[in-house]
């Protein structure tokens, strides 16, 4: 167990424990704040996998942007504390079958995949390599991302806009 | 040998430990004599009214949405900016098209006034026009009548 493993388990523990609190707390503002630690832990895991650009994006977009949006969304709701999280209906047998199948599939994937179990040897910066791919092989994807963002921008603004009339 | 992220991790650890240790030491040496007045929300004697869990204004939400989209845009520009020079004018053009597409959205937001902070319209009191007109007309009529006479 070297230092890499210790840091990995640290970030995994942060992610799992705060993720548990996200789903178990009754106060949805607190759930949002616990989500901060979950997303941060995931960013740490990305760093340990050698995906530096993804880790920074995780911090910038998820921790910095989406979480703020989520908290504003929470603040717009009527009921914040002691939310009753149960749904009115419950189907135990279909739920058990569905969750069992999902669990089985995930476990199968977990054991069938040949995981790269050692730390990435060189932490080569990936950002310029991603940029090279975005300009050459995935240039269409890059421009489509621009259009996707444009659609999201216009859609979000026109939905959230206050009615001027 | 530390990587760059390793240095960030060391900074993170030092920051967390520094805060924890200083709070702990402060707790050890400070006197604790709470009274009812000291434990109030505002020590200046103001009584809190209502709940602090208020509904936020929707304006914050719109601004956060727009921020998030431009955030993603800037993040996508980083890899492009690092390597577009290798491809000359073509690489430059790729990024410019991406920016122009998003500038359309920006222009849309600007034109529709979503970038402006929607202020509540002040209700300025004003004299009703009807009264003004009536008095004006009456005055005019009177003057015309006086002319005829």
PDB file of C-alpha atoms in Angstrom:
ATOM      1  CA  UNK A   1       0.000   0.000   0.000  1.00  0.00           C
ATOM      2  CA  UNK A   2       1.863   3.043  -1.217  1.00  0.00           C
ATOM      3  CA  UNK A   3       1.004   6.722  -1.036  1.00  0.00           C
ATOM      4  CA  UNK A   4      -0.984   6.516  -4.277  1.00  0.00           C
ATOM      5  CA  UNK A   5      -3.312   3.896  -2.794  1.00  0.00           C
ATOM      6  CA  UNK A   6      -3.764   5.895   0.393  1.00  0.00           C
ATOM      7  CA  UNK A   7      -4.764   9.018  -1.552  1.00  0.00           C
ATOM      8  CA  UNK A   8      -7.074   6.961  -3.751  1.00  0.00           C
ATOM      9  CA  UNK A   9      -8.856   5.480  -0.738  1.00  0.00           C
ATOM     10  CA  UNK A  10      -9.071   8.927   0.824  1.00  0.00           C
ATOM     11  CA  UNK A  11     -10.829  10.383  -2.220  1.00  0.00           C
ATOM     12  CA  UNK A  12     -12.997   7.292  -2.634  1.00  0.00           C
ATOM     13  CA  UNK A  13     -14.062   7.572   1.002  1.00  0.00           C
ATOM     14  CA  UNK A  14     -14.882  11.278   0.586  1.00  0.00           C
ATOM     15  CA  UNK A  15     -16.969  10.480  -2.482  1.00  0.00           C
ATOM     16  CA  UNK A  16     -18.837   7.549  -0.970  1.00  0.00           C
ATOM     17  CA  UNK A  17     -19.515   9.034   2.468  1.00  0.00           C
ATOM     18  CA  UNK A  18     -20.694  12.389   1.142  1.00  0.00           C
ATOM     19  CA  UNK A  19     -22.733  10.604  -1.529  1.00  0.00           C
ATOM     20  CA  UNK A  20     -24.440   8.636   1.224  1.00  0.00           C
ATOM     21  CA  UNK A  21     -25.240  11.872   3.053  1.00  0.00           C
ATOM     22  CA  UNK A  22     -26.618  13.397  -0.162  1.00  0.00           C
ATOM     23  CA  UNK A  23     -29.250  10.689  -0.453  1.00  0.00           C
ATOM     24  CA  UNK A  24     -29.966  10.330   3.245  1.00  0.00           C
ATOM     25  CA  UNK A  25     -30.307  13.904   4.521  1.00  0.00           C
ATOM     26  CA  UNK A  26     -33.743  15.421   4.908  1.00  0.00           C
ATOM     27  CA  UNK A  27     -32.672  18.970   4.157  1.00  0.00           C
ATOM     28  CA  UNK A  28     -32.166  19.444   0.438  1.00  0.00           C
ATOM     29  CA  UNK A  29     -29.843  22.424   0.908  1.00  0.00           C
ATOM     30  CA  UNK A  30     -27.589  20.208   2.995  1.00  0.00           C
ATOM     31  CA  UNK A  31     -27.831  17.566   0.271  1.00  0.00           C
ATOM     32  CA  UNK A  32     -26.566  20.161  -2.194  1.00  0.00           C
ATOM     33  CA  UNK A  33     -23.639  21.012   0.048  1.00  0.00           C
ATOM     34  CA  UNK A  34     -22.736  17.354   0.540  1.00  0.00           C
ATOM     35  CA  UNK A  35     -22.809  17.023  -3.229  1.00  0.00           C
ATOM     36  CA  UNK A  36     -19.927  19.514  -3.260  1.00  0.00           C
ATOM     37  CA  UNK A  37     -17.728  16.930  -1.529  1.00  0.00           C
ATOM     38  CA  UNK A  38     -18.958  14.128  -3.769  1.00  0.00           C
ATOM     39  CA  UNK A  39     -18.070  16.034  -6.933  1.00  0.00           C
ATOM     40  CA  UNK A  40     -14.760  17.119  -5.438  1.00  0.00           C
ATOM     41  CA  UNK A  41     -13.901  13.522  -4.579  1.00  0.00           C
ATOM     42  CA  UNK A  42     -14.678  12.474  -8.140  1.00  0.00           C
ATOM     43  CA  UNK A  43     -12.329  15.221  -9.364  1.00  0.00           C
ATOM     44  CA  UNK A  44      -9.622  13.753  -7.138  1.00  0.00           C
ATOM     45  CA  UNK A  45     -10.230  10.313  -8.630  1.00  0.00           C
ATOM     46  CA  UNK A  46      -9.865  11.781 -12.131  1.00  0.00           C
ATOM     47  CA  UNK A  47      -6.510  13.244 -11.125  1.00  0.00           C
ATOM     48  CA  UNK A  48      -5.362   9.870  -9.852  1.00  0.00           C
ATOM     49  CA  UNK A  49      -6.346   8.312 -13.181  1.00  0.00           C
ATOM     50  CA  UNK A  50      -4.116  10.790 -15.004  1.00  0.00           C
ATOM     51  CA  UNK A  51      -6.999  12.718 -16.580  1.00  0.00           C
ATOM     52  CA  UNK A  52      -5.911  16.199 -15.621  1.00  0.00           C
ATOM     53  CA  UNK A  53      -8.133  18.134 -18.038  1.00  0.00           C
ATOM     54  CA  UNK A  54     -11.232  16.197 -17.006  1.00  0.00           C
ATOM     55  CA  UNK A  55     -10.422  16.811 -13.363  1.00  0.00           C
ATOM     56  CA  UNK A  56     -10.157  20.556 -13.859  1.00  0.00           C
ATOM     57  CA  UNK A  57     -13.379  20.563 -15.888  1.00  0.00           C
ATOM     58  CA  UNK A  58     -15.026  18.642 -13.079  1.00  0.00           C
ATOM     59  CA  UNK A  59     -13.953  21.323 -10.630  1.00  0.00           C
ATOM     60  CA  UNK A  60     -14.777  24.286 -12.873  1.00  0.00           C
ATOM     61  CA  UNK A  61     -18.078  23.149 -14.316  1.00  0.00           C
ATOM     62  CA  UNK A  62     -19.540  20.770 -11.758  1.00  0.00           C
ATOM     63  CA  UNK A  63     -18.278  22.167  -8.469  1.00  0.00           C
ATOM     64  CA  UNK A  64     -18.241  25.755  -9.677  1.00  0.00           C
ATOM     65  CA  UNK A  65     -21.251  25.944 -11.955  1.00  0.00           C
ATOM     66  CA  UNK A  66     -23.727  23.117 -11.724  1.00  0.00           C
ATOM     67  CA  UNK A  67     -23.701  23.058  -7.941  1.00  0.00           C
ATOM     68  CA  UNK A  68     -24.516  26.769  -7.792  1.00  0.00           C
ATOM     69  CA  UNK A  69     -27.304  26.209 -10.285  1.00  0.00           C
ATOM     70  CA  UNK A  70     -28.561  23.301  -8.193  1.00  0.00           C
ATOM     71  CA  UNK A  71     -28.563  25.378  -5.022  1.00  0.00           C
ATOM     72  CA  UNK A  72     -30.416  28.202  -6.761  1.00  0.00           C
ATOM     73  CA  UNK A  73     -32.881  25.622  -8.021  1.00  0.00           C
ATOM     74  CA  UNK A  74     -33.288  24.363  -4.470  1.00  0.00           C
ATOM     75  CA  UNK A  75     -33.802  27.902  -3.236  1.00  0.00           C
ATOM     76  CA  UNK A  76     -36.611  28.338  -5.750  1.00  0.00           C
ATOM     77  CA  UNK A  77     -38.586  25.439  -4.319  1.00  0.00           C
ATOM     78  CA  UNK A  78     -41.219  25.933  -1.705  1.00  0.00           C
ATOM     79  CA  UNK A  79     -40.203  23.302   0.794  1.00  0.00           C
ATOM     80  CA  UNK A  80     -36.569  23.056   1.807  1.00  0.00           C
ATOM     81  CA  UNK A  81     -36.378  21.462   5.247  1.00  0.00           C
ATOM     82  CA  UNK A  82     -37.855  18.092   6.199  1.00  0.00           C
ATOM     83  CA  UNK A  83     -38.854  17.112   2.704  1.00  0.00           C
ATOM     84  CA  UNK A  84     -40.809  13.884   2.571  1.00  0.00           C
ATOM     85  CA  UNK A  85     -38.745  11.922   0.087  1.00  0.00           C
ATOM     86  CA  UNK A  86     -41.041   8.921  -0.160  1.00  0.00           C
ATOM     87  CA  UNK A  87     -43.089   8.570  -3.283  1.00  0.00           C
ATOM     88  CA  UNK A  88     -46.690   7.610  -2.850  1.00  0.00           C
ATOM     89  CA  UNK A  89     -46.459   4.350  -4.729  1.00  0.00           C
ATOM     90  CA  UNK A  90     -44.101   1.477  -4.137  1.00  0.00           C
ATOM     91  CA  UNK A  91     -43.717  -1.680  -6.206  1.00  0.00           C
ATOM     92  CA  UNK A  92     -41.417  -3.927  -4.247  1.00  0.00           C
ATOM     93  CA  UNK A  93     -41.238  -6.926  -6.588  1.00  0.00           C
ATOM     94  CA  UNK A  94     -40.505  -5.022  -9.850  1.00  0.00           C
ATOM     95  CA  UNK A  95     -38.063  -2.830  -7.958  1.00  0.00           C
ATOM     96  CA  UNK A  96     -36.195  -5.831  -6.592  1.00  0.00           C
ATOM     97  CA  UNK A  97     -36.030  -7.400 -10.071  1.00  0.00           C
ATOM     98  CA  UNK A  98     -34.845  -4.179 -11.716  1.00  0.00           C
ATOM     99  CA  UNK A  99     -32.254  -3.333  -9.105  1.00  0.00           C
ATOM    100  CA  UNK A 100     -31.090  -6.957  -9.061  1.00  0.00           C
ATOM    101  CA  UNK A 101     -30.540  -6.979 -12.823  1.00  0.00           C
ATOM    102  CA  UNK A 102     -28.694  -3.660 -12.672  1.00  0.00           C
ATOM    103  CA  UNK A 103     -26.578  -4.859  -9.750  1.00  0.00           C
ATOM    104  CA  UNK A 104     -25.800  -8.113 -11.535  1.00  0.00           C
ATOM    105  CA  UNK A 105     -24.784  -6.288 -14.701  1.00  0.00           C
ATOM    106  CA  UNK A 106     -22.556  -3.884 -12.782  1.00  0.00           C
ATOM    107  CA  UNK A 107     -20.944  -6.719 -10.851  1.00  0.00           C
ATOM    108  CA  UNK A 108     -20.364  -8.647 -14.066  1.00  0.00           C
ATOM    109  CA  UNK A 109     -18.702  -5.591 -15.604  1.00  0.00           C
ATOM    110  CA  UNK A 110     -16.647  -5.142 -12.437  1.00  0.00           C
ATOM    111  CA  UNK A 111     -15.227  -8.657 -12.621  1.00  0.00           C
ATOM    112  CA  UNK A 112     -14.986  -9.084 -16.403  1.00  0.00           C
ATOM    113  CA  UNK A 113     -13.114  -5.873 -17.135  1.00  0.00           C
ATOM    114  CA  UNK A 114      -9.352  -6.077 -17.054  1.00  0.00           C
ATOM    115  CA  UNK A 115      -8.663  -3.030 -14.924  1.00  0.00           C
ATOM    116  CA  UNK A 116      -5.448  -1.114 -15.249  1.00  0.00           C
ATOM    117  CA  UNK A 117      -4.533  -1.654 -11.642  1.00  0.00           C
ATOM    118  CA  UNK A 118      -1.326   0.323 -11.413  1.00  0.00           C
ATOM    119  CA  UNK A 119      -0.951   4.059 -11.299  1.00  0.00           C
ATOM    120  CA  UNK A 120      -0.342   5.845 -14.597  1.00  0.00           C
ATOM    121  CA  UNK A 121       3.413   6.030 -14.865  1.00  0.00           C
ATOM    122  CA  UNK A 122       3.802   9.438 -16.449  1.00  0.00           C
ATOM    123  CA  UNK A 123       1.364  12.232 -15.711  1.00  0.00           C
ATOM    124  CA  UNK A 124       1.521  13.629 -19.218  1.00  0.00           C
ATOM    125  CA  UNK A 125      -0.602  16.721 -19.653  1.00  0.00           C
ATOM    126  CA  UNK A 126      -3.575  15.763 -21.795  1.00  0.00           C
ATOM    127  CA  UNK A 127      -5.043  19.171 -22.600  1.00  0.00           C
ATOM    128  CA  UNK A 128      -3.053  19.953 -25.724  1.00  0.00           C
ATOM    129  CA  UNK A 129      -3.612  16.397 -26.971  1.00  0.00           C
ATOM    130  CA  UNK A 130      -7.371  16.862 -26.538  1.00  0.00           C
ATOM    131  CA  UNK A 131      -7.077  20.150 -28.412  1.00  0.00           C
ATOM    132  CA  UNK A 132      -5.218  18.435 -31.264  1.00  0.00           C
ATOM    133  CA  UNK A 133      -7.977  15.843 -31.538  1.00  0.00           C
ATOM    134  CA  UNK A 134     -10.671  18.508 -31.383  1.00  0.00           C
ATOM    135  CA  UNK A 135      -9.090  20.335 -34.311  1.00  0.00           C
ATOM    136  CA  UNK A 136      -8.354  17.293 -36.480  1.00  0.00           C
ATOM    137  CA  UNK A 137     -10.397  14.128 -35.916  1.00  0.00           C
ATOM    138  CA  UNK A 138     -13.299  15.541 -33.932  1.00  0.00           C
ATOM    139  CA  UNK A 139     -13.682  18.953 -35.546  1.00  0.00           C
ATOM    140  CA  UNK A 140     -17.318  18.259 -36.395  1.00  0.00           C
ATOM    141  CA  UNK A 141     -17.970  17.261 -32.783  1.00  0.00           C
ATOM    142  CA  UNK A 142     -16.342  20.488 -31.638  1.00  0.00           C
ATOM    143  CA  UNK A 143     -18.574  22.653 -33.827  1.00  0.00           C
ATOM    144  CA  UNK A 144     -21.634  20.605 -32.920  1.00  0.00           C
ATOM    145  CA  UNK A 145     -20.792  21.251 -29.285  1.00  0.00           C
ATOM    146  CA  UNK A 146     -20.948  24.932 -30.094  1.00  0.00           C
ATOM    147  CA  UNK A 147     -24.404  24.487 -31.606  1.00  0.00           C
ATOM    148  CA  UNK A 148     -25.500  22.377 -28.638  1.00  0.00           C
ATOM    149  CA  UNK A 149     -24.384  25.113 -26.266  1.00  0.00           C
ATOM    150  CA  UNK A 150     -26.195  27.694 -28.392  1.00  0.00           C
ATOM    151  CA  UNK A 151     -29.413  25.669 -28.226  1.00  0.00           C
ATOM    152  CA  UNK A 152     -28.991  25.257 -24.471  1.00  0.00           C
ATOM    153  CA  UNK A 153     -28.340  28.977 -24.067  1.00  0.00           C
ATOM    154  CA  UNK A 154     -31.374  30.111 -26.023  1.00  0.00           C
ATOM    155  CA  UNK A 155     -33.609  27.428 -24.554  1.00  0.00           C
ATOM    156  CA  UNK A 156     -32.555  28.124 -20.987  1.00  0.00           C
ATOM    157  CA  UNK A 157     -32.969  31.866 -21.382  1.00  0.00           C
ATOM    158  CA  UNK A 158     -36.384  31.661 -23.003  1.00  0.00           C
ATOM    159  CA  UNK A 159     -37.689  29.184 -20.432  1.00  0.00           C
ATOM    160  CA  UNK A 160     -36.317  30.992 -17.414  1.00  0.00           C
ATOM    161  CA  UNK A 161     -37.074  34.484 -18.660  1.00  0.00           C
ATOM    162  CA  UNK A 162     -39.623  36.397 -16.766  1.00  0.00           C
ATOM    163  CA  UNK A 163     -42.683  37.149 -18.813  1.00  0.00           C
ATOM    164  CA  UNK A 164     -42.363  40.722 -19.938  1.00  0.00           C
ATOM    165  CA  UNK A 165     -46.061  41.077 -20.619  1.00  0.00           C
TER     166      UNK A 165
ATOM    167  CA  UNK B   1       8.991  13.341  -6.822  1.00  0.00           C
ATOM    168  CA  UNK B   2       5.762  15.261  -6.712  1.00  0.00           C
ATOM    169  CA  UNK B   3       3.639  15.895  -9.727  1.00  0.00           C
ATOM    170  CA  UNK B   4       1.882  19.244 -10.127  1.00  0.00           C
ATOM    171  CA  UNK B   5      -1.324  17.758  -8.764  1.00  0.00           C
ATOM    172  CA  UNK B   6       0.689  16.340  -5.894  1.00  0.00           C
ATOM    173  CA  UNK B   7       1.722  19.881  -4.996  1.00  0.00           C
ATOM    174  CA  UNK B   8      -1.932  20.963  -5.142  1.00  0.00           C
ATOM    175  CA  UNK B   9      -2.789  18.067  -2.851  1.00  0.00           C
ATOM    176  CA  UNK B  10      -0.117  19.139  -0.372  1.00  0.00           C
ATOM    177  CA  UNK B  11      -1.534  22.669  -0.426  1.00  0.00           C
ATOM    178  CA  UNK B  12      -5.008  21.242   0.163  1.00  0.00           C
ATOM    179  CA  UNK B  13      -3.845  19.175   3.114  1.00  0.00           C
ATOM    180  CA  UNK B  14      -1.956  22.100   4.638  1.00  0.00           C
ATOM    181  CA  UNK B  15      -5.007  24.356   4.242  1.00  0.00           C
ATOM    182  CA  UNK B  16      -7.345  21.861   5.903  1.00  0.00           C
ATOM    183  CA  UNK B  17      -4.937  21.011   8.726  1.00  0.00           C
ATOM    184  CA  UNK B  18      -4.142  24.683   9.341  1.00  0.00           C
ATOM    185  CA  UNK B  19      -7.820  25.577   9.770  1.00  0.00           C
ATOM    186  CA  UNK B  20      -8.553  22.529  11.911  1.00  0.00           C
ATOM    187  CA  UNK B  21      -5.551  23.032  14.198  1.00  0.00           C
ATOM    188  CA  UNK B  22      -6.140  26.748  14.689  1.00  0.00           C
ATOM    189  CA  UNK B  23      -9.822  26.236  15.504  1.00  0.00           C
ATOM    190  CA  UNK B  24      -8.897  23.459  17.923  1.00  0.00           C
ATOM    191  CA  UNK B  25      -6.267  25.559  19.706  1.00  0.00           C
ATOM    192  CA  UNK B  26      -8.659  28.487  19.902  1.00  0.00           C
ATOM    193  CA  UNK B  27     -11.219  26.187  21.473  1.00  0.00           C
ATOM    194  CA  UNK B  28      -8.644  25.047  24.038  1.00  0.00           C
ATOM    195  CA  UNK B  29      -7.549  28.454  25.257  1.00  0.00           C
ATOM    196  CA  UNK B  30     -10.632  30.642  24.953  1.00  0.00           C
ATOM    197  CA  UNK B  31     -13.013  31.133  27.882  1.00  0.00           C
ATOM    198  CA  UNK B  32     -16.521  29.795  27.268  1.00  0.00           C
ATOM    199  CA  UNK B  33     -19.203  31.697  29.161  1.00  0.00           C
ATOM    200  CA  UNK B  34     -22.296  31.729  26.990  1.00  0.00           C
ATOM    201  CA  UNK B  35     -25.284  33.775  28.037  1.00  0.00           C
ATOM    202  CA  UNK B  36     -28.696  33.972  26.446  1.00  0.00           C
ATOM    203  CA  UNK B  37     -27.905  37.286  24.781  1.00  0.00           C
ATOM    204  CA  UNK B  38     -24.611  36.045  23.360  1.00  0.00           C
ATOM    205  CA  UNK B  39     -26.247  33.061  21.710  1.00  0.00           C
ATOM    206  CA  UNK B  40     -28.743  35.145  19.768  1.00  0.00           C
ATOM    207  CA  UNK B  41     -28.469  35.324  16.003  1.00  0.00           C
ATOM    208  CA  UNK B  42     -27.720  39.055  16.028  1.00  0.00           C
ATOM    209  CA  UNK B  43     -25.787  40.287  19.015  1.00  0.00           C
ATOM    210  CA  UNK B  44     -26.867  43.862  18.325  1.00  0.00           C
ATOM    211  CA  UNK B  45     -30.249  43.149  19.839  1.00  0.00           C
ATOM    212  CA  UNK B  46     -32.189  42.678  16.632  1.00  0.00           C
ATOM    213  CA  UNK B  47     -34.786  39.939  16.918  1.00  0.00           C
ATOM    214  CA  UNK B  48     -34.804  37.650  13.877  1.00  0.00           C
ATOM    215  CA  UNK B  49     -38.169  37.432  12.145  1.00  0.00           C
ATOM    216  CA  UNK B  50     -39.287  34.489  10.052  1.00  0.00           C
ATOM    217  CA  UNK B  51     -37.178  31.736   8.558  1.00  0.00           C
ATOM    218  CA  UNK B  52     -33.825  32.215   6.827  1.00  0.00           C
ATOM    219  CA  UNK B  53     -34.846  29.658   4.186  1.00  0.00           C
ATOM    220  CA  UNK B  54     -36.316  32.169   1.801  1.00  0.00           C
ATOM    221  CA  UNK B  55     -37.132  31.705  -1.825  1.00  0.00           C
ATOM    222  CA  UNK B  56     -34.445  33.168  -4.031  1.00  0.00           C
ATOM    223  CA  UNK B  57     -35.306  35.504  -6.829  1.00  0.00           C
ATOM    224  CA  UNK B  58     -35.467  33.828 -10.231  1.00  0.00           C
ATOM    225  CA  UNK B  59     -33.048  36.429 -11.605  1.00  0.00           C
ATOM    226  CA  UNK B  60     -30.163  34.681  -9.838  1.00  0.00           C
ATOM    227  CA  UNK B  61     -31.150  31.481 -11.561  1.00  0.00           C
ATOM    228  CA  UNK B  62     -31.118  33.015 -15.034  1.00  0.00           C
ATOM    229  CA  UNK B  63     -27.718  34.578 -14.426  1.00  0.00           C
ATOM    230  CA  UNK B  64     -26.370  31.257 -13.121  1.00  0.00           C
ATOM    231  CA  UNK B  65     -27.682  29.438 -16.197  1.00  0.00           C
ATOM    232  CA  UNK B  66     -26.016  31.865 -18.578  1.00  0.00           C
ATOM    233  CA  UNK B  67     -22.817  31.716 -16.536  1.00  0.00           C
ATOM    234  CA  UNK B  68     -22.763  27.938 -16.682  1.00  0.00           C
ATOM    235  CA  UNK B  69     -23.045  27.828 -20.469  1.00  0.00           C
ATOM    236  CA  UNK B  70     -20.265  30.345 -20.990  1.00  0.00           C
ATOM    237  CA  UNK B  71     -18.254  28.423 -18.402  1.00  0.00           C
ATOM    238  CA  UNK B  72     -18.491  25.292 -20.537  1.00  0.00           C
ATOM    239  CA  UNK B  73     -17.594  27.339 -23.605  1.00  0.00           C
ATOM    240  CA  UNK B  74     -14.415  28.684 -21.981  1.00  0.00           C
ATOM    241  CA  UNK B  75     -13.458  25.225 -20.745  1.00  0.00           C
ATOM    242  CA  UNK B  76     -13.758  23.875 -24.289  1.00  0.00           C
ATOM    243  CA  UNK B  77     -11.604  26.701 -25.581  1.00  0.00           C
ATOM    244  CA  UNK B  78      -8.642  25.732 -23.385  1.00  0.00           C
ATOM    245  CA  UNK B  79      -7.542  22.647 -25.363  1.00  0.00           C
ATOM    246  CA  UNK B  80      -8.129  24.516 -28.614  1.00  0.00           C
ATOM    247  CA  UNK B  81      -6.048  27.473 -27.488  1.00  0.00           C
ATOM    248  CA  UNK B  82      -3.149  25.195 -26.539  1.00  0.00           C
ATOM    249  CA  UNK B  83      -2.791  23.548 -29.926  1.00  0.00           C
ATOM    250  CA  UNK B  84      -4.389  25.648 -32.676  1.00  0.00           C
ATOM    251  CA  UNK B  85      -1.073  27.186 -33.732  1.00  0.00           C
ATOM    252  CA  UNK B  86       0.168  23.855 -35.076  1.00  0.00           C
ATOM    253  CA  UNK B  87      -2.570  23.880 -37.706  1.00  0.00           C
ATOM    254  CA  UNK B  88      -2.141  27.422 -38.917  1.00  0.00           C
ATOM    255  CA  UNK B  89      -5.125  29.269 -40.306  1.00  0.00           C
ATOM    256  CA  UNK B  90      -7.307  26.150 -40.331  1.00  0.00           C
ATOM    257  CA  UNK B  91      -6.892  25.648 -36.598  1.00  0.00           C
ATOM    258  CA  UNK B  92      -7.660  29.308 -36.023  1.00  0.00           C
ATOM    259  CA  UNK B  93     -10.795  29.057 -38.151  1.00  0.00           C
ATOM    260  CA  UNK B  94     -12.109  26.051 -36.190  1.00  0.00           C
ATOM    261  CA  UNK B  95     -12.075  28.041 -32.985  1.00  0.00           C
ATOM    262  CA  UNK B  96     -13.484  31.154 -34.627  1.00  0.00           C
ATOM    263  CA  UNK B  97     -16.478  29.250 -35.997  1.00  0.00           C
ATOM    264  CA  UNK B  98     -17.086  27.828 -32.522  1.00  0.00           C
ATOM    265  CA  UNK B  99     -16.930  31.315 -31.039  1.00  0.00           C
ATOM    266  CA  UNK B 100     -19.168  32.815 -33.715  1.00  0.00           C
ATOM    267  CA  UNK B 101     -21.835  30.183 -33.068  1.00  0.00           C
ATOM    268  CA  UNK B 102     -21.817  31.114 -29.403  1.00  0.00           C
ATOM    269  CA  UNK B 103     -21.666  34.811 -30.175  1.00  0.00           C
ATOM    270  CA  UNK B 104     -25.049  34.352 -31.866  1.00  0.00           C
ATOM    271  CA  UNK B 105     -26.389  33.142 -28.538  1.00  0.00           C
ATOM    272  CA  UNK B 106     -24.704  36.020 -26.777  1.00  0.00           C
ATOM    273  CA  UNK B 107     -26.273  38.513 -29.201  1.00  0.00           C
ATOM    274  CA  UNK B 108     -29.657  36.882 -28.658  1.00  0.00           C
ATOM    275  CA  UNK B 109     -29.347  37.204 -24.885  1.00  0.00           C
ATOM    276  CA  UNK B 110     -28.189  40.787 -25.207  1.00  0.00           C
ATOM    277  CA  UNK B 111     -30.992  41.754 -27.567  1.00  0.00           C
ATOM    278  CA  UNK B 112     -33.633  40.090 -25.412  1.00  0.00           C
ATOM    279  CA  UNK B 113     -32.285  41.825 -22.316  1.00  0.00           C
ATOM    280  CA  UNK B 114     -31.432  38.701 -20.346  1.00  0.00           C
ATOM    281  CA  UNK B 115     -27.995  40.048 -19.516  1.00  0.00           C
ATOM    282  CA  UNK B 116     -29.512  43.058 -17.834  1.00  0.00           C
ATOM    283  CA  UNK B 117     -30.451  42.817 -14.221  1.00  0.00           C
ATOM    284  CA  UNK B 118     -34.232  42.960 -14.363  1.00  0.00           C
ATOM    285  CA  UNK B 119     -35.005  45.773 -12.005  1.00  0.00           C
ATOM    286  CA  UNK B 120     -38.435  46.173 -10.514  1.00  0.00           C
ATOM    287  CA  UNK B 121     -40.180  48.990 -12.324  1.00  0.00           C
ATOM    288  CA  UNK B 122     -40.540  51.974 -10.000  1.00  0.00           C
ATOM    289  CA  UNK B 123     -44.083  53.192  -9.684  1.00  0.00           C
ATOM    290  CA  UNK B 124     -43.626  56.898 -10.275  1.00  0.00           C
ATOM    291  CA  UNK B 125     -46.722  58.862  -9.336  1.00  0.00           C
ATOM    292  CA  UNK B 126     -47.988  61.155 -12.057  1.00  0.00           C
ATOM    293  CA  UNK B 127     -50.859  63.504 -12.641  1.00  0.00           C
ATOM    294  CA  UNK B 128     -53.556  61.911 -14.699  1.00  0.00           C
ATOM    295  CA  UNK B 129     -53.720  63.280 -18.224  1.00  0.00           C
ATOM    296  CA  UNK B 130     -57.495  63.380 -18.313  1.00  0.00           C
ATOM    297  CA  UNK B 131     -57.683  66.134 -15.735  1.00  0.00           C
ATOM    298  CA  UNK B 132     -55.028  68.136 -17.522  1.00  0.00           C
ATOM    299  CA  UNK B 133     -56.808  67.823 -20.859  1.00  0.00           C
ATOM    300  CA  UNK B 134     -60.164  68.712 -19.378  1.00  0.00           C
ATOM    301  CA  UNK B 135     -58.849  71.842 -17.761  1.00  0.00           C
ATOM    302  CA  UNK B 136     -56.942  72.700 -20.928  1.00  0.00           C
ATOM    303  CA  UNK B 137     -60.050  72.228 -23.088  1.00  0.00           C
ATOM    304  CA  UNK B 138     -62.150  74.178 -20.677  1.00  0.00           C
ATOM    305  CA  UNK B 139     -59.629  76.979 -20.730  1.00  0.00           C
ATOM    306  CA  UNK B 140     -59.556  76.924 -24.513  1.00  0.00           C
ATOM    307  CA  UNK B 141     -63.357  76.934 -24.757  1.00  0.00           C
ATOM    308  CA  UNK B 142     -63.567  79.819 -22.390  1.00  0.00           C
ATOM    309  CA  UNK B 143     -61.027  81.812 -24.343  1.00  0.00           C
ATOM    310  CA  UNK B 144     -62.879  81.088 -27.629  1.00  0.00           C
ATOM    311  CA  UNK B 145     -66.146  82.130 -26.029  1.00  0.00           C
ATOM    312  CA  UNK B 146     -64.564  85.329 -24.804  1.00  0.00           C
ATOM    313  CA  UNK B 147     -63.332  85.993 -28.373  1.00  0.00           C
ATOM    314  CA  UNK B 148     -66.847  85.557 -29.771  1.00  0.00           C
ATOM    315  CA  UNK B 149     -68.233  87.857 -27.186  1.00  0.00           C
TER     316      UNK B 149
END
